[in-house]
mmCIF file of C-alpha atoms in Angstrom:
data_model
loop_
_atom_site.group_PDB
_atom_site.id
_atom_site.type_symbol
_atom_site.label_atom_id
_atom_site.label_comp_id
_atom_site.label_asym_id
_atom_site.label_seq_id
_atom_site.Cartn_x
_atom_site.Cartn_y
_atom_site.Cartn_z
ATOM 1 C CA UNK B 1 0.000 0.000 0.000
ATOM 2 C CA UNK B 2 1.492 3.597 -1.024
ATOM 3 C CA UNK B 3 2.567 6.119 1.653
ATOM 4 C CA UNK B 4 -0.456 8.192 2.595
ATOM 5 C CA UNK B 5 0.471 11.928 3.392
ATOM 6 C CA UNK B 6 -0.918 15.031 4.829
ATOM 7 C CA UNK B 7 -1.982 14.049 8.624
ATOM 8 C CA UNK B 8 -5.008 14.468 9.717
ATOM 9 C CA UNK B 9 -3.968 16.883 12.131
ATOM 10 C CA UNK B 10 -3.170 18.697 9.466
ATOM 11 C CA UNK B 11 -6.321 18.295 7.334
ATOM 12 C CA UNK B 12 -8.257 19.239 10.686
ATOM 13 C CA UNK B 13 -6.253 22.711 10.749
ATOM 14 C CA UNK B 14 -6.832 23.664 7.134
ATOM 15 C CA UNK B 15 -10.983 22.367 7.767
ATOM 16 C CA UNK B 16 -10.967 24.710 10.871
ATOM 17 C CA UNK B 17 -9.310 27.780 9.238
ATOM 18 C CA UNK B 18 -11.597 27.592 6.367
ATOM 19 C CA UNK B 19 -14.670 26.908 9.085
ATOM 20 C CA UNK B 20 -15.477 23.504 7.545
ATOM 21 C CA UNK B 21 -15.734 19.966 8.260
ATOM 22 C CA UNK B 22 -12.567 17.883 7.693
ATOM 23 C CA UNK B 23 -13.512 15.347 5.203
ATOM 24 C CA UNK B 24 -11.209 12.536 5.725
ATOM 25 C CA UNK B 25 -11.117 10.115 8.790
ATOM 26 C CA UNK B 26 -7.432 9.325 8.258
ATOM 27 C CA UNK B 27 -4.484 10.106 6.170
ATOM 28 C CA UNK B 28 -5.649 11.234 2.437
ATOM 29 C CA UNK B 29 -3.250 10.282 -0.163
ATOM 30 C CA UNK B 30 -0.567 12.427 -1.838
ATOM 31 C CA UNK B 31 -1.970 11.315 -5.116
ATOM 32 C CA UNK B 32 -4.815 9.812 -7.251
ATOM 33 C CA UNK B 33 -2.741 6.765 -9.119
ATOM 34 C CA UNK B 34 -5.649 4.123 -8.381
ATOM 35 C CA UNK B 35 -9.341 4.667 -8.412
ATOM 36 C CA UNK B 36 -12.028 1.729 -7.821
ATOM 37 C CA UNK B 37 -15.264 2.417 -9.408
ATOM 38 C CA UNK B 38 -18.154 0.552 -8.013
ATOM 39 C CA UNK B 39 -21.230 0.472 -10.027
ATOM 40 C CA UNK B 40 -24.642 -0.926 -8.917
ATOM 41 C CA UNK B 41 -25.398 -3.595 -11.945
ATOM 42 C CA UNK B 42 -23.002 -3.346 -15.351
ATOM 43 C CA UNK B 43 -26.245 -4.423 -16.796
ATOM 44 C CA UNK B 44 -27.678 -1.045 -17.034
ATOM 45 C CA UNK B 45 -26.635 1.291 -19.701
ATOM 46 C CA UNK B 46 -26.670 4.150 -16.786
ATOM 47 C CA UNK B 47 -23.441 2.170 -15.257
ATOM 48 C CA UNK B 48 -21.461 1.566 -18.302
ATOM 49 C CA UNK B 49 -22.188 5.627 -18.872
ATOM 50 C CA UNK B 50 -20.689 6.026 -15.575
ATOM 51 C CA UNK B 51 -17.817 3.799 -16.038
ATOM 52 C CA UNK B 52 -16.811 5.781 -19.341
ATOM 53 C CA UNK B 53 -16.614 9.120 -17.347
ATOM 54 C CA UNK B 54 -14.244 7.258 -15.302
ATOM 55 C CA UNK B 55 -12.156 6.218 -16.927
ATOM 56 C CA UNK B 56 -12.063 9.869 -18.934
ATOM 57 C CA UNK B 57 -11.512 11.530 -15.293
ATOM 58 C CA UNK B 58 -8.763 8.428 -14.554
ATOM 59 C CA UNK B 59 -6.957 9.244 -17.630
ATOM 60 C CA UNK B 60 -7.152 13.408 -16.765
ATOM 61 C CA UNK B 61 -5.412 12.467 -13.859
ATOM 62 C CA UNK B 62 -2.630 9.759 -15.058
ATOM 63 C CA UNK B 63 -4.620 7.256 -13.054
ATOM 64 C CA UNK B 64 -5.461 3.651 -13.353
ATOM 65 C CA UNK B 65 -9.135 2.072 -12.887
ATOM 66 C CA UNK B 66 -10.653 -0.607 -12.033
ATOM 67 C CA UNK B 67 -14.239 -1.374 -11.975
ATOM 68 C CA UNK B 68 -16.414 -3.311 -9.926
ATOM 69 C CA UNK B 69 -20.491 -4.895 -11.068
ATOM 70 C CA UNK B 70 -22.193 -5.283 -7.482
ATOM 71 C CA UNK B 71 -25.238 -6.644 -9.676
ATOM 72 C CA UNK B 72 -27.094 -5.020 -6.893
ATOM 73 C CA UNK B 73 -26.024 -7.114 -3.889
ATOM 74 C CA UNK B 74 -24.344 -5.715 -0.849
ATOM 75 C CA UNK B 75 -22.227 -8.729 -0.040
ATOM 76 C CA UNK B 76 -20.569 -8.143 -3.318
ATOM 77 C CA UNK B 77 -19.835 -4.393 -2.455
ATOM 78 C CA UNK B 78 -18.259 -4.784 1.051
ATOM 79 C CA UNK B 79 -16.215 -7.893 -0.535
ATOM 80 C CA UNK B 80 -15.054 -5.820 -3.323
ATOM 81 C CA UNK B 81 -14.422 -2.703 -0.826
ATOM 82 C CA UNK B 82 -12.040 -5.445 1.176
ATOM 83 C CA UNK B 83 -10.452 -5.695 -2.103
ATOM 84 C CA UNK B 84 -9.585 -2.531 -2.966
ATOM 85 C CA UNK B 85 -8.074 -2.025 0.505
ATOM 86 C CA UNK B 86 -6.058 -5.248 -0.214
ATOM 87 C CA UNK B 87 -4.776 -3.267 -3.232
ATOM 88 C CA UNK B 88 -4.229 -0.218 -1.768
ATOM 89 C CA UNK B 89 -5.818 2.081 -3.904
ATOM 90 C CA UNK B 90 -6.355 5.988 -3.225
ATOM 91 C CA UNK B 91 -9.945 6.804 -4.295
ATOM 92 C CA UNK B 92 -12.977 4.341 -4.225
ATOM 93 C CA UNK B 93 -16.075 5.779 -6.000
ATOM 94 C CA UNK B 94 -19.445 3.728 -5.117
ATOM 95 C CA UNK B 95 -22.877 3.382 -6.347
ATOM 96 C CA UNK B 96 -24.125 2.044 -3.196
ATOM 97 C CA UNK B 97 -26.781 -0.831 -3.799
ATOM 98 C CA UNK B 98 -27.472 -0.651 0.452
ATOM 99 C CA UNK B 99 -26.447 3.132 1.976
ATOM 100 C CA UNK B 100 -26.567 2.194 4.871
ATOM 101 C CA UNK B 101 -25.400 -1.332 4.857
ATOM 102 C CA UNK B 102 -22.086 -0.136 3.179
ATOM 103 C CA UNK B 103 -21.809 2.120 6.061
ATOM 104 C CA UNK B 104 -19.086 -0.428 7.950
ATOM 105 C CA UNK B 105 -17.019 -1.688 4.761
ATOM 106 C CA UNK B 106 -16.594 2.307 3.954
ATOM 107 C CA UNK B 107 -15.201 2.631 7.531
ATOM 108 C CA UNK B 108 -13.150 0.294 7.000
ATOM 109 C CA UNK B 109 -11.534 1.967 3.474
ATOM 110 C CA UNK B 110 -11.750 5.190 5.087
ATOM 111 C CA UNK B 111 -9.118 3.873 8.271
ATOM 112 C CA UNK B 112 -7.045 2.513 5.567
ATOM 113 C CA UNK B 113 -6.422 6.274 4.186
ATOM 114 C CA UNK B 114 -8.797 5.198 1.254
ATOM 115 C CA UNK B 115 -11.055 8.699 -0.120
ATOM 116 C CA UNK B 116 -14.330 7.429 -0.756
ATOM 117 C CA UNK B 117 -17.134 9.187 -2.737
ATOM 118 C CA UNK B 118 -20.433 8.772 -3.649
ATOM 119 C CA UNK B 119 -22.554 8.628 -6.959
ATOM 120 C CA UNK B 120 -25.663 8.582 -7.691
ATOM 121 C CA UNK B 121 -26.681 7.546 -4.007
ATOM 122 C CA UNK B 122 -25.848 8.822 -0.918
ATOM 123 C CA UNK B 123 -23.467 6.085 1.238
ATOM 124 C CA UNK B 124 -22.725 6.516 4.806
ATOM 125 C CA UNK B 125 -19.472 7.311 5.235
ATOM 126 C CA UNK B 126 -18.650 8.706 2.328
ATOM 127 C CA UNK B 127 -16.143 11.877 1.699
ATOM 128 C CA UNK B 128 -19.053 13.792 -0.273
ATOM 129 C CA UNK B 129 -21.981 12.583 -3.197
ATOM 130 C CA UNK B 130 -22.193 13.839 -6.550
ATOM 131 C CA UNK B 131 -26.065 12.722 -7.623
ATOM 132 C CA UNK B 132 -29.111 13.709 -9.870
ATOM 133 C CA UNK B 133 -31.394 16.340 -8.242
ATOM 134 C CA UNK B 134 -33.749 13.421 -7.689
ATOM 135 C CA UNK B 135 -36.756 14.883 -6.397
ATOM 136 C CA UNK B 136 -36.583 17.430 -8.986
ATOM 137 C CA UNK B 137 -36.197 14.503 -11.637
ATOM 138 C CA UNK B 138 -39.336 12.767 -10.926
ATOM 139 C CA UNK B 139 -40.673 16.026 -10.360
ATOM 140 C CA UNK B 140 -39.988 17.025 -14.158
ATOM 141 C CA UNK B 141 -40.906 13.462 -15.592
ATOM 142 C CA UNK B 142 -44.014 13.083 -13.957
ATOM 143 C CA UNK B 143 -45.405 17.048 -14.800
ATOM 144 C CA UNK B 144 -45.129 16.036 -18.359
ATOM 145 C CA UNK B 145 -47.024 13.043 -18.264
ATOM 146 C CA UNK B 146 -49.974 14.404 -16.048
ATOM 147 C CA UNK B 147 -49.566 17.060 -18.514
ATOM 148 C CA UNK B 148 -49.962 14.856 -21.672
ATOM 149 C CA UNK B 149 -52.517 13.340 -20.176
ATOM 150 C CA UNK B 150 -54.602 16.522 -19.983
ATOM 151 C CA UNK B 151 -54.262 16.305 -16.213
ATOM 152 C CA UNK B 152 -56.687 13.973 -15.500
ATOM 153 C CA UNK B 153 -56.786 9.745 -15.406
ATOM 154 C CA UNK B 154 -55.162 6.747 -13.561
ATOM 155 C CA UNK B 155 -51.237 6.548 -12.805
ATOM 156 C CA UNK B 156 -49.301 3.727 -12.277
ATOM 157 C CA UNK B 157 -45.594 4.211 -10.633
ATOM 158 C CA UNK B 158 -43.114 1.440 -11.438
ATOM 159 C CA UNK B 159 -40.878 1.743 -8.322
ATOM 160 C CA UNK B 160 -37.191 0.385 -7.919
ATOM 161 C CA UNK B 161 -35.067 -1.100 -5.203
ATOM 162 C CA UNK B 162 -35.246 1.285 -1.653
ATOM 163 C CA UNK B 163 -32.259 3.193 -2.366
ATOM 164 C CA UNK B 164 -32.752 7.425 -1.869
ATOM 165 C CA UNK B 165 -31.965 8.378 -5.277
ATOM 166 C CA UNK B 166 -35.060 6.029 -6.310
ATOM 167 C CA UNK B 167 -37.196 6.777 -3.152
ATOM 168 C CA UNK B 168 -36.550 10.627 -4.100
ATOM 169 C CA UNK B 169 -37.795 10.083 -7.639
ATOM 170 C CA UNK B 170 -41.140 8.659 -6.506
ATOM 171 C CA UNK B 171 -41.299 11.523 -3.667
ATOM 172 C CA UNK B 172 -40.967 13.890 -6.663
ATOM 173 C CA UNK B 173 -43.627 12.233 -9.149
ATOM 174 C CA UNK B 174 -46.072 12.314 -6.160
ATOM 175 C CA UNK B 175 -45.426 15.893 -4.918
ATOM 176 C CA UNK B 176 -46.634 17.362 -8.262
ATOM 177 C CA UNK B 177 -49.609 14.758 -8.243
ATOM 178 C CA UNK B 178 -50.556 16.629 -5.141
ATOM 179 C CA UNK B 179 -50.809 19.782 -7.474
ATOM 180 C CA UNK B 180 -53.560 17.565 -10.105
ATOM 181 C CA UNK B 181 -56.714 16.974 -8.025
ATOM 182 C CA UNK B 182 -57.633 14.686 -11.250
ATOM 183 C CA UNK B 183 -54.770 12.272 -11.275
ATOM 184 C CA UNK B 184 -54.909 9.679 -9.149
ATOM 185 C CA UNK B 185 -52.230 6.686 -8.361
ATOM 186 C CA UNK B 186 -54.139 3.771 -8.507
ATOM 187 C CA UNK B 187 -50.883 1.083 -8.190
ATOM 188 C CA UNK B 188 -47.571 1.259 -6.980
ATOM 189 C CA UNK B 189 -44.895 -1.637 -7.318
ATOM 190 C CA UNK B 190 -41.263 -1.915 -7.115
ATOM 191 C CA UNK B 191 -39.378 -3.081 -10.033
ATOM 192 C CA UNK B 192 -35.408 -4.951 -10.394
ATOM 193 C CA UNK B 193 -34.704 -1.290 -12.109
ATOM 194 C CA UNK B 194 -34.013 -3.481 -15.138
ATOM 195 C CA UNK B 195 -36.605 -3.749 -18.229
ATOM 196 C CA UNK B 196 -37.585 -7.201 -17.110
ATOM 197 C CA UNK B 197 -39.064 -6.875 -14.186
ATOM 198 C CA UNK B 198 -40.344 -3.350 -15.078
ATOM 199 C CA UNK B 199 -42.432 -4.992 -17.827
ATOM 200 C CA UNK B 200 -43.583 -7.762 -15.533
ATOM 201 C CA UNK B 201 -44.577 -5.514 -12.653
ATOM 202 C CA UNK B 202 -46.413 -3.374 -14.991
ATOM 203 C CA UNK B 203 -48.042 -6.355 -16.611
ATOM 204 C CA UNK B 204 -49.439 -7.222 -13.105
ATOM 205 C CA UNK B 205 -50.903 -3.963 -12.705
ATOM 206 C CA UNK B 206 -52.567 -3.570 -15.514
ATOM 207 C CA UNK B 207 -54.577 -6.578 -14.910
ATOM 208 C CA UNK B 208 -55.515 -4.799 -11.638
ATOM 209 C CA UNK B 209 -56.010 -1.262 -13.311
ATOM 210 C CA UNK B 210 -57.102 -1.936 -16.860
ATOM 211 C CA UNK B 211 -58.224 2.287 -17.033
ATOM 212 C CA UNK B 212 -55.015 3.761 -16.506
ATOM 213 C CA UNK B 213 -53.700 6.624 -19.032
ATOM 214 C CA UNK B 214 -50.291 6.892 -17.631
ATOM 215 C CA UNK B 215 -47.017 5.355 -16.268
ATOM 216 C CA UNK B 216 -44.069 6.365 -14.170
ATOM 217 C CA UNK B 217 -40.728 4.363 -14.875
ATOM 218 C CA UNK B 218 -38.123 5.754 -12.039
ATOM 219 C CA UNK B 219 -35.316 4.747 -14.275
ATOM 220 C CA UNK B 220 -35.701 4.353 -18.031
ATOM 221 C CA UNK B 221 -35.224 0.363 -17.709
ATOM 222 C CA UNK B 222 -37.995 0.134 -15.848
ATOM 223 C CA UNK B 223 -40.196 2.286 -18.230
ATOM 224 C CA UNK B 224 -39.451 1.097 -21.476
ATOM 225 C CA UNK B 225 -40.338 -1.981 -19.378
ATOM 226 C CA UNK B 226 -43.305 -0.719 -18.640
ATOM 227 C CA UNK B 227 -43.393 -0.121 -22.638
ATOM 228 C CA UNK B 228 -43.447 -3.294 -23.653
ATOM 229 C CA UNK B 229 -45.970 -4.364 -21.215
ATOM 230 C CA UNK B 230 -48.171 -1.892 -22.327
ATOM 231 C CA UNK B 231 -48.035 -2.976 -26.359
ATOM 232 C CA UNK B 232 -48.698 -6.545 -24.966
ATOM 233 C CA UNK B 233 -51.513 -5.225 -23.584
ATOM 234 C CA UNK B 234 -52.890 -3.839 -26.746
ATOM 235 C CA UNK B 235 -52.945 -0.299 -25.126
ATOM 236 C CA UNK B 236 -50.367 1.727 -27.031
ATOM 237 C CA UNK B 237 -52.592 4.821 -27.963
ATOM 238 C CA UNK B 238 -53.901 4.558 -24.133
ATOM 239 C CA UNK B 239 -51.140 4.771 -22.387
ATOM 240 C CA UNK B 240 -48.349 7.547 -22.037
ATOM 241 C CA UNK B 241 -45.121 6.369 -19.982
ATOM 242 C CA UNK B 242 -42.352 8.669 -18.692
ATOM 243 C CA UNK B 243 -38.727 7.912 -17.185
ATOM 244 C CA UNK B 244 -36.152 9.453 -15.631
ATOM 245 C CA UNK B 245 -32.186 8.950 -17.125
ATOM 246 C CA UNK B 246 -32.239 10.061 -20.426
ATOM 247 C CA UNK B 247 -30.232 6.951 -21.542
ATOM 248 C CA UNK B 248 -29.169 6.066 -24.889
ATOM 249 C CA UNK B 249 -32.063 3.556 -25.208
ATOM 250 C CA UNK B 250 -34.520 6.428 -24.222
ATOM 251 C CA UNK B 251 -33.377 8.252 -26.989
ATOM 252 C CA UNK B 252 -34.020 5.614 -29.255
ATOM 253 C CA UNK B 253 -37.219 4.703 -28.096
ATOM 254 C CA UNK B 254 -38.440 8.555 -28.513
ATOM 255 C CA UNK B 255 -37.566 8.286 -31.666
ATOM 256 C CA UNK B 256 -39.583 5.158 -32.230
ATOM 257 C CA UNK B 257 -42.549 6.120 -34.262
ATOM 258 C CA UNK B 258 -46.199 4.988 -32.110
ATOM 259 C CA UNK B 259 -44.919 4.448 -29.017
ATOM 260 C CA UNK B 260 -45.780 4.897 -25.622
ATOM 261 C CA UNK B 261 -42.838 6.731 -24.615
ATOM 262 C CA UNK B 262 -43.216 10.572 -24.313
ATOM 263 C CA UNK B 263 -40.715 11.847 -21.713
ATOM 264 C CA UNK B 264 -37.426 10.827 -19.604
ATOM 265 C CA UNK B 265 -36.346 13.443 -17.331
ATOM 266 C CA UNK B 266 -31.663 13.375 -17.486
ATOM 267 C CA UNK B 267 -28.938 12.246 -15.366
ATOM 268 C CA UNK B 268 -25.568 12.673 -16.133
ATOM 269 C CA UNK B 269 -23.442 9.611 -14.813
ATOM 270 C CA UNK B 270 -20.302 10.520 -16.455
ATOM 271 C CA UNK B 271 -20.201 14.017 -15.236
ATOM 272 C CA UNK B 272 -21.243 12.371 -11.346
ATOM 273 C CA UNK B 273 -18.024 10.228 -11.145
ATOM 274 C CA UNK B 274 -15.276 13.444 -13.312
ATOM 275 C CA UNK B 275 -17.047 15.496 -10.492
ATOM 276 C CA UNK B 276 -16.026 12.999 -7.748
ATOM 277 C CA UNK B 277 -12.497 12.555 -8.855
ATOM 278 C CA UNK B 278 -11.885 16.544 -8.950
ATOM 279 C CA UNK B 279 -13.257 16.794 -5.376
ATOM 280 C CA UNK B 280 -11.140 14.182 -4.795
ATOM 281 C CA UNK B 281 -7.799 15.545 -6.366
ATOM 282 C CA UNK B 282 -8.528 18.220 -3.701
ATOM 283 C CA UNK B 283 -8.801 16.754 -0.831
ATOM 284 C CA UNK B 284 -5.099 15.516 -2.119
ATOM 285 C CA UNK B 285 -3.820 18.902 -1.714
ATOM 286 C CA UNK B 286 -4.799 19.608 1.888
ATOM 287 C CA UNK B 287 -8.389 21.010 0.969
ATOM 288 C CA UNK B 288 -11.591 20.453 2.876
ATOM 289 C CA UNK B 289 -14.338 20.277 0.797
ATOM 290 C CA UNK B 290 -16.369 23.159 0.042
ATOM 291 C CA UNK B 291 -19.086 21.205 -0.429
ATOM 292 C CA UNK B 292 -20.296 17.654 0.449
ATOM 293 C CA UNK B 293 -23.809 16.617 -1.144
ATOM 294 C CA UNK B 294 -23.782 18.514 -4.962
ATOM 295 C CA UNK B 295 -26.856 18.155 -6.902
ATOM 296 C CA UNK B 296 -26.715 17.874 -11.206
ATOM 297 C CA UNK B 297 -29.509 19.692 -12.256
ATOM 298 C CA UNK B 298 -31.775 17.272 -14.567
ATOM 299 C CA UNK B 299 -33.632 18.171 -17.703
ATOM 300 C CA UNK B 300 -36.630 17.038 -19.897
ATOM 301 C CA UNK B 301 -35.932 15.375 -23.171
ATOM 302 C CA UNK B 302 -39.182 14.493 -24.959
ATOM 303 C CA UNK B 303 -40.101 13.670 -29.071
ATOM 304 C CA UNK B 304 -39.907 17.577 -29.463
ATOM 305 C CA UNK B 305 -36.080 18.156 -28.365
ATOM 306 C CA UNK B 306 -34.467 14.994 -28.708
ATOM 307 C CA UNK B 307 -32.528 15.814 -31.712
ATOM 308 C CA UNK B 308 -30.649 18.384 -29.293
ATOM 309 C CA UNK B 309 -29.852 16.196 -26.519
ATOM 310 C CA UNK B 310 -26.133 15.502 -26.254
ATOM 311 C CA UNK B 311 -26.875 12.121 -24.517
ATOM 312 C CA UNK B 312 -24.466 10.535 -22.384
#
């Protein structure tokens, strides 16, 4: 394991002159040579995105990554968090699957001079997060559908696993349903976040809800999901069914011609993790953090501007 440098005596002095937190629990590295990126589930487009900002912020920094698939379980994580402390890497940047649960294995990277941030999901522990404005995300998906649907009908929400970044989504889609007195949420059920399980959750629903005029997806998996269960269903020019992403597969399917899909509201996965590493660089040089918990705006992308959205 490298030498770490700059005490934390030292990081405490510099965090109290500036009036701020110190953001390490023990001795930060001198440099960023080794990152560990760990994603939630390679399987999802939104990960690989992620993983390709990495390794553009790795190779900024003359760095070298490697990158972890928890396929959503947290006994992979904290084995793969032992890992990286085996290898004695600097920086460890985690997609949490359990934010809590990680709480100890992050401890344990953290007293072996390890910097550890968070994407996408807040983890306990953790130097700082770099996520979606999630609330405002399912905020913005969800006004356009009850808008498309003239503000009136039955909503289904295809929810994920119980991480925050998911539970904020839904918290969004059902503050603004507070402002339509004529929408109602008639079914609510948690998806894999994957396309699978979105369609069969939604297929299950429908049975139970045959009259409802719009869908929810908190990721775009789980809504074009939703899509497919919805053609199955013979309902195409029924149903409208937002997302929240804007992934490459998103893109494609607003481009589709008849479908279901109106709306996904962005994230910006590569940008999460090049933010990370920067903060990280500067906790390197003696810095405390100016700030701990930074929001990435999101944005609507819908048939009408597609064509301008960079994607990811």
């Amino acid at each position: 394991m490298k030498t770490k440098t700059f005490s934390m005596i030292a990081l405490s002095a510099l965090a109290l002159a500036a009036g701020l937190v110190p953001t390490v629990a023990q001795d930060a590295p001198a440099k960023i040579e080794q990152i560990g990126l760990m994603v939630q589930d390679m399987s999802n487009p939104f990960f690989a995105a992620m993983e390709k900002g990495a390794k553009e912020a790795a190779a900024e920094i003359g760095a070298t990554l490697n990158t972890q698939d928890a396929q959503l379980d947290l006994a992979n994580q904290n084995t793969q968090i032992d890992a990286f402390i085996q290898q004695g890497v600097d920086l460890i940047v985690i997609s949490a699957v359990d934010q809590a649960g990680i709480a100890p294995a992050i401890e344990r990277a953290k007293a072996a001079g390890i910097i550890v941030m968070a994407v996408d999901t807040p983890a306990v522990g953790a130097d700082a997060v770099f996520q979606t404005n999630a609330v405002q995300a399912g905020e913005v998906s969800c006004t356009y559908l009850f808008d498309q649907m003239g503000g009136k009908g039955e909503v289904l929400l295809v929810d994920g696993t119980p991480i925050q970044t998911i539970i904020d989504r839904i918290t969004g889609c059902k503050n603004v349903a507070a402002n339509y007195p004529d929408i109602k949420i008639v079914g609510q059920q948690a998806s894999r976040n994957d396309r699978a399980s979105g369609m069969s959750v939604t297929t299950d629903m429908l049975t139970a809800h045959p009259d409802v005029t719009g869908i929810f997806g908190m990721n775009d998996p789980s809504a074009l999901g939703a899509v497919l269960a919805v053609e199955q269903a013979g309902k195409s020019s029924q149903i409208k069914v937002t997302g929240v992403d804007g992934s490459p597969e998103a893109v494609q399917e607003l481009n589709r011609e008849g479908s279901p899909f109106i709306g996904t509201a962005t994230q910006n996965p590569g940008e999460m993790v090049r933010q990370a590493v920067k903060a990280a660089v500067t906790i390197t040089e003696g810095q405390a953090l100016t700030e701990t918990n930074v929001l990435i705006p999101s944005v609507l992308v819908t048939r009408d501007n597609v064509a301008e959205y960079p994607g990811w």
